[in-house]
Amino acid sequence: MKINELFNTKELVFSFEIFPPKVTSPISTVYNTLEELKDLKPDFISVTYGAGGSLTDNRTTELSSLVKEKYGVESVAHLTCISSTKEEIDIILDDLKMKGVENILALRGDIPVGQDPKGEFNYAYELISHIKNRGDFNILGACYPEGHVKGRDFKEDMLHLKLKEEMGATQFISQLFFDNSYFYNMLEQKEKLGIKSPIQAGIMPVVNKNQIERIASLCGAHIPEKFIKIMNRYEHDKDALREAGIAYAVEQIVDLVSSGVDGIHLYTMNNPYVARRIHENINTIINSINNKKVI
Ligand code: FAD
């Protein structure tokens, strides 16, 4: 199923993101996670593509196919282009098609430090256009409520988002953020630019202090004072910190859903316990919203 259709039938689309195990570990190490996530009945599960993605290390196709065939959940395969030739991209696209994966989150990927990108696709919109021309897939793109960490030119980013839509992206998933006001500001800009595709809000429940420090440096998300207080207060109590992190994510989601967001995409970090706890907290709200949709 091409998942852009979900937005016609559901008021709120709810999905999870997982990452493949390292190539040195058996793929079965992710089975337990998938078993638990499947029971939460997400609309889809997306599978990340390794940074610097080499063809031989690519487990995204295998896992995206498994999510669909073994666990009966629609899947989205992430695909980056900056470190791949057109031929390599085409091999992956052929494989995805053969394995029945119909949805791709098309990304540029981070430019590898100290390496020249292979350079055939320099931006995500070029990859989107290439995939679109093949006609086989529904295409998603990424967006950044606080601007992309490297450029930080939010207005430029939004113009490039429009370009991704024009090239064939039918929906977007946002970078994680901890302050909803950035997301609402992005929606206003989207409206002004006439971008029609729905945007799912990317939410990452933070359950340990190292995680937040790493995330903040990687994607540059602003950490609100309220959140810093939580981290400082519970940093030496693992369980309390996890519970506070879950509560914070739930509060963010309730606010977003109440404001009419198109969807929520939960960065699960392959942690089914946290995904389940969040799901328990918001399931009634999601059902209430979706039952109201008049088709
Ligand atoms: P682009 O849309 O190409 O944008 C990158 C930068 O280039 C932006 O600053 C943009 O404004 C600028 N730009 C775009 N078009 C033009 C143009 N025509 N001229 C000048 N500048 C332009 N990374 C992975 O390696 N694997 C993953 O699985 C993965 N999953 C992700 C999932 C989500 C939801 C998100 C938000 C990010 C993910 N990333 C992943 C990270 C992503 O690859 C990086 O953020 C990357 O640096 C940018 O990718 P993009 O597709 O947004 O790039």
mmCIF file of C-alpha atoms and ligand atoms in Angstrom:
data_model
loop_
_atom_site.group_PDB
_atom_site.id
_atom_site.type_symbol
_atom_site.label_atom_id
_atom_site.label_comp_id
_atom_site.label_asym_id
_atom_site.label_seq_id
_atom_site.Cartn_x
_atom_site.Cartn_y
_atom_site.Cartn_z
ATOM 1 C CA MET A 1 0.000 0.000 0.000
ATOM 2 C CA LYS A 2 1.178 3.478 -0.812
ATOM 3 C CA ILE A 3 0.911 5.176 2.550
ATOM 4 C CA ASN A 4 0.018 8.650 1.273
ATOM 5 C CA GLU A 5 -3.483 7.169 0.923
ATOM 6 C CA LEU A 6 -3.672 6.912 4.726
ATOM 7 C CA PHE A 7 -4.032 10.670 5.018
ATOM 8 C CA ASN A 8 -7.301 10.524 3.078
ATOM 9 C CA THR A 9 -8.864 8.055 5.454
ATOM 10 C CA LYS A 10 -7.309 8.983 8.801
ATOM 11 C CA GLU A 11 -7.288 12.208 10.723
ATOM 12 C CA LEU A 12 -4.048 11.211 12.400
ATOM 13 C CA VAL A 13 -1.377 8.855 11.079
ATOM 14 C CA PHE A 14 0.786 7.191 13.719
ATOM 15 C CA SER A 15 4.061 5.467 12.875
ATOM 16 C CA PHE A 16 7.344 4.178 14.277
ATOM 17 C CA GLU A 17 10.950 4.359 13.136
ATOM 18 C CA ILE A 18 13.474 1.585 13.731
ATOM 19 C CA PHE A 19 17.076 1.063 12.669
ATOM 20 C CA PRO A 20 18.606 -2.182 11.338
ATOM 21 C CA PRO A 21 21.041 -4.073 13.569
ATOM 22 C CA LYS A 22 24.752 -3.712 12.700
ATOM 23 C CA VAL A 23 25.939 -6.070 9.942
ATOM 24 C CA THR A 24 27.966 -7.964 12.532
ATOM 25 C CA SER A 25 24.771 -8.926 14.418
ATOM 26 C CA PRO A 26 22.101 -11.273 13.101
ATOM 27 C CA ILE A 27 19.035 -9.514 11.742
ATOM 28 C CA SER A 28 16.979 -11.592 14.192
ATOM 29 C CA THR A 29 18.151 -9.290 17.019
ATOM 30 C CA VAL A 30 15.412 -6.891 15.920
ATOM 31 C CA TYR A 31 12.626 -9.512 15.850
ATOM 32 C CA ASN A 32 11.558 -8.962 19.464
ATOM 33 C CA THR A 33 11.294 -5.230 18.891
ATOM 34 C CA LEU A 34 9.172 -5.781 15.798
ATOM 35 C CA GLU A 35 6.995 -8.363 17.520
ATOM 36 C CA GLU A 36 6.116 -5.788 20.199
ATOM 37 C CA LEU A 37 5.768 -2.818 17.867
ATOM 38 C CA LYS A 38 3.444 -4.730 15.561
ATOM 39 C CA ASP A 39 1.028 -5.342 18.464
ATOM 40 C CA LEU A 40 0.631 -1.555 18.837
ATOM 41 C CA LYS A 41 -0.861 -1.477 15.322
ATOM 42 C CA PRO A 42 1.065 1.467 13.875
ATOM 43 C CA ASP A 43 0.050 2.745 10.430
ATOM 44 C CA PHE A 44 3.569 2.025 9.229
ATOM 45 C CA ILE A 45 7.094 1.378 10.396
ATOM 46 C CA SER A 46 10.024 3.108 8.713
ATOM 47 C CA VAL A 47 13.517 1.620 8.577
ATOM 48 C CA THR A 48 16.568 3.888 8.559
ATOM 49 C CA TYR A 49 19.416 3.661 6.072
ATOM 50 C CA GLY A 50 22.968 3.545 7.457
ATOM 51 C CA ALA A 51 24.841 6.832 7.403
ATOM 52 C CA GLY A 52 27.299 6.826 4.543
ATOM 53 C CA GLY A 53 25.213 3.889 3.338
ATOM 54 C CA SER A 54 27.256 1.342 1.442
ATOM 55 C CA LEU A 55 25.472 -1.144 -0.739
ATOM 56 C CA THR A 56 26.919 -4.171 1.020
ATOM 57 C CA ASP A 57 25.977 -2.884 4.475
ATOM 58 C CA ASN A 58 22.428 -2.133 3.419
ATOM 59 C CA ARG A 59 19.949 -4.070 5.531
ATOM 60 C CA THR A 60 17.164 -1.575 5.065
ATOM 61 C CA THR A 61 15.613 -3.358 2.110
ATOM 62 C CA GLU A 62 15.613 -6.734 3.855
ATOM 63 C CA LEU A 63 14.130 -5.288 7.021
ATOM 64 C CA SER A 64 11.520 -3.152 5.247
ATOM 65 C CA SER A 65 10.362 -6.236 3.392
ATOM 66 C CA LEU A 66 10.295 -8.244 6.620
ATOM 67 C CA VAL A 67 8.185 -5.593 8.413
ATOM 68 C CA LYS A 68 5.600 -5.967 5.678
ATOM 69 C CA GLU A 69 5.696 -9.688 4.928
ATOM 70 C CA LYS A 70 6.383 -11.216 8.366
ATOM 71 C CA TYR A 71 4.772 -8.651 10.669
ATOM 72 C CA GLY A 72 1.961 -7.445 8.410
ATOM 73 C CA VAL A 73 2.727 -3.736 8.934
ATOM 74 C CA GLU A 74 3.193 -1.351 5.992
ATOM 75 C CA SER A 75 6.813 -0.225 5.720
ATOM 76 C CA VAL A 76 8.849 2.740 4.526
ATOM 77 C CA ALA A 77 12.477 2.248 3.490
ATOM 78 C CA HIS A 78 14.787 5.223 4.079
ATOM 79 C CA LEU A 79 17.281 5.811 1.271
ATOM 80 C CA THR A 80 20.130 8.328 1.138
ATOM 81 C CA CYS A 81 21.910 9.433 -2.043
ATOM 82 C CA ILE A 82 24.969 11.524 -1.197
ATOM 83 C CA SER A 83 27.361 8.573 -0.912
ATOM 84 C CA SER A 84 25.956 6.496 -3.763
ATOM 85 C CA THR A 85 26.212 6.442 -7.529
ATOM 86 C CA LYS A 86 23.094 6.382 -9.671
ATOM 87 C CA GLU A 87 23.808 2.722 -10.479
ATOM 88 C CA GLU A 88 23.939 1.842 -6.774
ATOM 89 C CA ILE A 89 20.673 3.687 -6.143
ATOM 90 C CA ASP A 90 19.049 1.840 -9.033
ATOM 91 C CA ILE A 91 20.169 -1.536 -7.670
ATOM 92 C CA ILE A 92 18.483 -0.694 -4.369
ATOM 93 C CA LEU A 93 15.330 0.582 -6.081
ATOM 94 C CA ASP A 94 15.099 -2.617 -8.148
ATOM 95 C CA ASP A 95 15.535 -4.715 -5.018
ATOM 96 C CA LEU A 96 12.909 -2.715 -3.092
ATOM 97 C CA LYS A 97 10.477 -3.158 -5.939
ATOM 98 C CA MET A 98 11.173 -6.883 -6.204
ATOM 99 C CA LYS A 99 10.602 -7.279 -2.458
ATOM 100 C CA GLY A 100 7.289 -5.408 -2.583
ATOM 101 C CA VAL A 101 8.340 -2.282 -0.661
ATOM 102 C CA GLU A 102 6.233 0.586 -2.018
ATOM 103 C CA ASN A 103 7.268 3.576 0.112
ATOM 104 C CA ILE A 104 10.623 5.350 0.257
ATOM 105 C CA LEU A 105 11.796 8.193 2.493
ATOM 106 C CA ALA A 106 14.199 9.841 0.050
ATOM 107 C CA LEU A 107 17.058 11.700 1.745
ATOM 108 C CA ARG A 108 20.301 13.343 0.883
ATOM 109 C CA GLY A 109 22.163 11.901 3.889
ATOM 110 C CA ASP A 110 24.859 13.738 5.811
ATOM 111 C CA ILE A 111 27.888 14.755 3.778
ATOM 112 C CA PRO A 112 30.709 12.475 4.999
ATOM 113 C CA VAL A 113 33.485 14.425 6.768
ATOM 114 C CA GLY A 114 36.732 14.426 4.778
ATOM 115 C CA GLN A 115 35.258 12.522 1.830
ATOM 116 C CA ASP A 116 34.129 13.742 -1.543
ATOM 117 C CA PRO A 117 30.514 12.811 -2.134
ATOM 118 C CA LYS A 118 30.083 10.634 -5.228
ATOM 119 C CA GLY A 119 28.116 13.562 -6.468
ATOM 120 C CA GLU A 120 25.441 12.325 -8.863
ATOM 121 C CA PHE A 121 22.669 13.378 -6.509
ATOM 122 C CA ASN A 122 23.605 16.355 -4.368
ATOM 123 C CA TYR A 123 20.230 17.015 -2.785
ATOM 124 C CA ALA A 124 17.200 14.997 -1.790
ATOM 125 C CA TYR A 125 15.003 16.657 -4.435
ATOM 126 C CA GLU A 126 17.203 15.117 -7.160
ATOM 127 C CA LEU A 127 16.774 11.665 -5.672
ATOM 128 C CA ILE A 128 13.027 12.283 -5.339
ATOM 129 C CA SER A 129 12.820 13.266 -8.993
ATOM 130 C CA HIS A 130 14.801 10.175 -10.028
ATOM 131 C CA ILE A 131 12.554 7.836 -8.019
ATOM 132 C CA LYS A 132 9.425 9.581 -9.269
ATOM 133 C CA ASN A 133 10.480 9.070 -12.885
ATOM 134 C CA ARG A 134 10.537 5.328 -12.322
ATOM 135 C CA GLY A 135 6.904 5.512 -11.203
ATOM 136 C CA ASP A 136 6.983 2.568 -8.801
ATOM 137 C CA PHE A 137 7.025 4.191 -5.383
ATOM 138 C CA ASN A 138 5.286 6.572 -3.027
ATOM 139 C CA ILE A 139 7.920 9.085 -1.939
ATOM 140 C CA LEU A 140 8.366 10.809 1.413
ATOM 141 C CA GLY A 141 10.834 13.560 2.316
ATOM 142 C CA ALA A 142 12.356 15.047 5.468
ATOM 143 C CA CYS A 143 11.732 18.511 6.902
ATOM 144 C CA TYR A 144 13.266 20.572 9.681
ATOM 145 C CA PRO A 145 11.166 22.645 12.118
ATOM 146 C CA GLU A 146 14.291 24.492 13.309
ATOM 147 C CA GLY A 147 16.043 24.552 9.924
ATOM 148 C CA HIS A 148 18.664 22.034 8.845
ATOM 149 C CA VAL A 149 21.500 21.908 11.368
ATOM 150 C CA LYS A 150 24.236 22.711 8.826
ATOM 151 C CA GLY A 151 22.597 25.656 7.083
ATOM 152 C CA ARG A 152 20.193 26.986 9.664
ATOM 153 C CA ASP A 153 18.486 29.049 6.987
ATOM 154 C CA PHE A 154 14.922 28.109 7.740
ATOM 155 C CA LYS A 155 13.377 30.107 4.885
ATOM 156 C CA GLU A 156 15.714 28.501 2.308
ATOM 157 C CA ASP A 157 14.943 25.078 3.757
ATOM 158 C CA MET A 158 11.221 25.694 3.322
ATOM 159 C CA LEU A 159 11.712 26.677 -0.329
ATOM 160 C CA HIS A 160 13.649 23.458 -0.811
ATOM 161 C CA LEU A 161 10.812 21.591 0.866
ATOM 162 C CA LYS A 162 8.448 22.959 -1.737
ATOM 163 C CA LEU A 163 10.861 21.773 -4.413
ATOM 164 C CA LYS A 164 10.743 18.268 -2.934
ATOM 165 C CA GLU A 165 6.955 18.334 -3.214
ATOM 166 C CA GLU A 166 7.157 19.573 -6.815
ATOM 167 C CA MET A 167 9.554 16.737 -7.654
ATOM 168 C CA GLY A 168 7.156 14.115 -6.311
ATOM 169 C CA ALA A 169 7.212 13.826 -2.511
ATOM 170 C CA THR A 170 3.683 13.301 -1.218
ATOM 171 C CA GLN A 171 4.324 13.542 2.515
ATOM 172 C CA PHE A 172 6.995 14.640 4.958
ATOM 173 C CA ILE A 173 8.379 13.535 8.302
ATOM 174 C CA SER A 174 9.972 16.132 10.542
ATOM 175 C CA GLN A 175 13.269 16.129 12.334
ATOM 176 C CA LEU A 176 12.810 15.629 16.085
ATOM 177 C CA PHE A 177 12.160 18.700 18.204
ATOM 178 C CA PHE A 178 11.422 19.365 21.872
ATOM 179 C CA ASP A 179 9.629 22.671 21.552
ATOM 180 C CA ASN A 180 6.363 22.454 19.608
ATOM 181 C CA SER A 181 6.391 26.142 18.733
ATOM 182 C CA TYR A 182 9.061 25.440 16.059
ATOM 183 C CA PHE A 183 6.791 22.854 14.468
ATOM 184 C CA TYR A 184 3.789 25.226 14.455
ATOM 185 C CA ASN A 185 5.938 27.948 12.898
ATOM 186 C CA MET A 186 6.968 25.494 10.162
ATOM 187 C CA LEU A 187 3.302 24.685 9.481
ATOM 188 C CA GLU A 188 2.565 28.408 9.059
ATOM 189 C CA GLN A 189 5.391 28.714 6.505
ATOM 190 C CA LYS A 190 4.164 25.605 4.747
ATOM 191 C CA GLU A 191 0.738 27.179 4.420
ATOM 192 C CA LYS A 192 2.190 30.445 3.105
ATOM 193 C CA LEU A 193 4.238 28.620 0.472
ATOM 194 C CA GLY A 194 1.259 26.543 -0.606
ATOM 195 C CA ILE A 195 2.877 23.211 0.262
ATOM 196 C CA LYS A 196 -0.011 20.735 0.329
ATOM 197 C CA SER A 197 1.598 17.472 1.473
ATOM 198 C CA PRO A 198 0.935 16.375 5.057
ATOM 199 C CA ILE A 199 3.733 16.539 7.627
ATOM 200 C CA GLN A 200 4.124 14.058 10.457
ATOM 201 C CA ALA A 201 5.780 15.382 13.589
ATOM 202 C CA GLY A 202 8.899 13.419 14.532
ATOM 203 C CA ILE A 203 9.014 12.826 18.274
ATOM 204 C CA MET A 204 11.880 11.237 20.140
ATOM 205 C CA PRO A 205 11.281 10.220 23.726
ATOM 206 C CA VAL A 206 14.550 10.903 25.531
ATOM 207 C CA VAL A 207 15.237 8.409 28.255
ATOM 208 C CA ASN A 208 18.846 9.027 29.195
ATOM 209 C CA LYS A 209 21.135 12.026 29.480
ATOM 210 C CA ASN A 210 23.813 10.818 27.036
ATOM 211 C CA GLN A 211 21.145 10.387 24.406
ATOM 212 C CA ILE A 212 19.996 13.993 24.640
ATOM 213 C CA GLU A 213 23.519 15.385 24.530
ATOM 214 C CA ARG A 214 24.290 13.321 21.426
ATOM 215 C CA ILE A 215 21.046 14.286 19.723
ATOM 216 C CA ALA A 216 21.438 17.957 20.475
ATOM 217 C CA SER A 217 24.899 17.980 18.911
ATOM 218 C CA LEU A 218 23.832 15.933 15.871
ATOM 219 C CA CYS A 219 20.632 17.666 14.875
ATOM 220 C CA GLY A 220 20.908 20.874 16.874
ATOM 221 C CA ALA A 221 17.419 20.699 18.384
ATOM 222 C CA HIS A 222 16.753 23.447 20.902
ATOM 223 C CA ILE A 223 16.412 21.995 24.407
ATOM 224 C CA PRO A 224 13.819 23.976 26.404
ATOM 225 C CA GLU A 225 14.581 25.016 29.977
ATOM 226 C CA LYS A 226 11.796 22.769 31.239
ATOM 227 C CA PHE A 227 13.501 19.781 29.676
ATOM 228 C CA ILE A 228 16.954 20.699 31.017
ATOM 229 C CA LYS A 229 15.451 20.786 34.505
ATOM 230 C CA ILE A 230 14.136 17.256 34.067
ATOM 231 C CA MET A 231 17.531 16.017 32.878
ATOM 232 C CA ASN A 232 19.359 17.663 35.759
ATOM 233 C CA ARG A 233 16.868 16.581 38.393
ATOM 234 C CA TYR A 234 16.820 12.889 37.495
ATOM 235 C CA GLU A 235 20.179 12.302 35.821
ATOM 236 C CA HIS A 236 21.287 9.877 38.548
ATOM 237 C CA ASP A 237 18.026 7.951 38.675
ATOM 238 C CA LYS A 238 17.655 5.909 35.519
ATOM 239 C CA ASP A 239 14.055 4.896 36.060
ATOM 240 C CA ALA A 240 12.839 8.346 37.070
ATOM 241 C CA LEU A 241 14.573 9.908 34.080
ATOM 242 C CA ARG A 242 12.984 7.403 31.714
ATOM 243 C CA GLU A 243 9.522 8.057 33.156
ATOM 244 C CA ALA A 244 10.005 11.829 32.955
ATOM 245 C CA GLY A 245 11.217 11.499 29.336
ATOM 246 C CA ILE A 246 8.147 9.463 28.436
ATOM 247 C CA ALA A 247 5.858 11.983 30.158
ATOM 248 C CA TYR A 248 7.503 14.856 28.282
ATOM 249 C CA ALA A 249 7.030 13.150 24.903
ATOM 250 C CA VAL A 250 3.398 12.355 25.746
ATOM 251 C CA GLU A 251 2.759 15.994 26.666
ATOM 252 C CA GLN A 252 4.294 17.111 23.359
ATOM 253 C CA ILE A 253 2.161 14.627 21.419
ATOM 254 C CA VAL A 254 -1.102 15.552 23.166
ATOM 255 C CA ASP A 255 -0.477 19.206 22.363
ATOM 256 C CA LEU A 256 0.329 18.411 18.710
ATOM 257 C CA VAL A 257 -2.666 16.128 18.260
ATOM 258 C CA SER A 258 -4.985 18.670 19.887
ATOM 259 C CA SER A 259 -3.669 21.260 17.437
ATOM 260 C CA GLY A 260 -4.657 19.062 14.500
ATOM 261 C CA VAL A 261 -1.284 17.714 13.349
ATOM 262 C CA ASP A 262 -1.414 15.291 10.375
ATOM 263 C CA GLY A 263 0.522 12.567 12.113
ATOM 264 C CA ILE A 264 3.062 11.503 14.707
ATOM 265 C CA HIS A 265 6.224 9.575 13.850
ATOM 266 C CA LEU A 266 7.902 8.109 16.917
ATOM 267 C CA TYR A 267 11.666 7.596 16.839
ATOM 268 C CA THR A 268 11.635 4.384 18.882
ATOM 269 C CA MET A 269 15.424 3.794 19.009
ATOM 270 C CA ASN A 270 14.383 0.115 18.840
ATOM 271 C CA ASN A 271 13.034 0.399 22.381
ATOM 272 C CA PRO A 272 9.596 -1.252 22.377
ATOM 273 C CA TYR A 273 9.025 -0.588 26.098
ATOM 274 C CA VAL A 274 9.128 3.174 25.585
ATOM 275 C CA ALA A 275 7.023 2.944 22.415
ATOM 276 C CA ARG A 276 4.419 0.887 24.264
ATOM 277 C CA ARG A 277 4.265 3.271 27.228
ATOM 278 C CA ILE A 278 3.723 6.224 24.913
ATOM 279 C CA HIS A 279 1.175 4.342 22.897
ATOM 280 C CA GLU A 280 -0.775 3.425 26.058
ATOM 281 C CA ASN A 281 -0.950 7.093 26.944
ATOM 282 C CA ILE A 282 -2.158 8.367 23.605
ATOM 283 C CA ASN A 283 -4.094 5.470 22.099
ATOM 284 C CA THR A 284 -7.484 6.671 23.342
ATOM 285 C CA ILE A 285 -6.823 10.125 21.917
ATOM 286 C CA ILE A 286 -5.757 8.738 18.531
ATOM 287 C CA ASN A 287 -8.834 6.501 18.330
ATOM 288 C CA SER A 288 -11.129 9.352 19.312
ATOM 289 C CA ILE A 289 -9.659 11.596 16.594
ATOM 290 C CA ASN A 290 -9.761 8.935 13.899
ATOM 291 C CA ASN A 291 -13.321 7.886 14.729
ATOM 292 C CA LYS A 292 -14.440 11.452 14.075
ATOM 293 C CA LYS A 293 -13.107 11.515 10.514
ATOM 294 C CA VAL A 294 -15.942 11.670 8.021
ATOM 295 C CA ILE A 295 -14.834 10.000 4.808
HETATM 296 P P1 FAD B 1 18.002 18.004 1.477
HETATM 297 O O1 FAD B 1 16.532 18.128 1.388
HETATM 298 O O2 FAD B 1 18.764 17.809 0.218
HETATM 299 O O3 FAD B 1 18.518 19.277 2.269
HETATM 300 C C1 FAD B 1 19.846 19.349 2.772
HETATM 301 C C2 FAD B 1 20.280 20.818 2.826
HETATM 302 O O4 FAD B 1 20.462 21.280 1.500
HETATM 303 C C3 FAD B 1 19.235 21.739 3.463
HETATM 304 O O5 FAD B 1 19.908 22.728 4.189
HETATM 305 C C4 FAD B 1 18.529 22.333 2.253
HETATM 306 O O6 FAD B 1 17.950 23.602 2.513
HETATM 307 C C5 FAD B 1 19.673 22.415 1.255
HETATM 308 N N1 FAD B 1 19.174 22.354 -0.128
HETATM 309 C C6 FAD B 1 18.216 21.533 -0.627
HETATM 310 N N2 FAD B 1 18.024 21.766 -1.934
HETATM 311 C C7 FAD B 1 18.910 22.764 -2.288
HETATM 312 C C8 FAD B 1 19.209 23.439 -3.503
HETATM 313 N N3 FAD B 1 18.540 23.165 -4.625
HETATM 314 N N4 FAD B 1 20.180 24.392 -3.482
HETATM 315 C C9 FAD B 1 20.844 24.690 -2.352
HETATM 316 N N5 FAD B 1 20.599 24.079 -1.164
HETATM 317 C C10 FAD B 1 19.654 23.122 -1.128
HETATM 318 N N6 FAD B 1 20.156 10.133 7.501
HETATM 319 C C11 FAD B 1 20.650 8.892 7.183
HETATM 320 O O7 FAD B 1 21.846 8.749 6.884
HETATM 321 N N7 FAD B 1 19.840 7.779 7.214
HETATM 322 C C12 FAD B 1 18.516 7.861 7.528
HETATM 323 O O8 FAD B 1 17.825 6.843 7.534
HETATM 324 C C13 FAD B 1 17.969 9.142 7.854
HETATM 325 N N8 FAD B 1 16.666 9.276 8.165
HETATM 326 C C14 FAD B 1 16.148 10.533 8.423
HETATM 327 C C15 FAD B 1 14.779 10.674 8.699
HETATM 328 C C16 FAD B 1 14.225 11.924 8.968
HETATM 329 C C17 FAD B 1 12.742 12.045 9.237
HETATM 330 C C18 FAD B 1 15.075 13.078 8.986
HETATM 331 C C19 FAD B 1 14.500 14.424 9.320
HETATM 332 C C20 FAD B 1 16.420 12.953 8.721
HETATM 333 C C21 FAD B 1 16.981 11.695 8.425
HETATM 334 N N9 FAD B 1 18.336 11.528 8.127
HETATM 335 C C22 FAD B 1 18.846 10.274 7.822
HETATM 336 C C23 FAD B 1 19.246 12.682 8.168
HETATM 337 C C24 FAD B 1 19.380 13.379 6.794
HETATM 338 O O9 FAD B 1 19.997 12.520 5.863
HETATM 339 C C25 FAD B 1 20.225 14.640 7.007
HETATM 340 O O10 FAD B 1 19.542 15.584 7.790
HETATM 341 C C26 FAD B 1 20.792 15.279 5.746
HETATM 342 O O11 FAD B 1 21.846 16.164 6.110
HETATM 343 C C27 FAD B 1 19.780 16.088 4.932
HETATM 344 O O12 FAD B 1 18.916 15.261 4.270
HETATM 345 P P2 FAD B 1 17.648 15.869 3.440
HETATM 346 O O13 FAD B 1 17.049 14.730 2.730
HETATM 347 O O14 FAD B 1 16.806 16.673 4.328
HETATM 348 O O15 FAD B 1 18.451 16.810 2.433
#
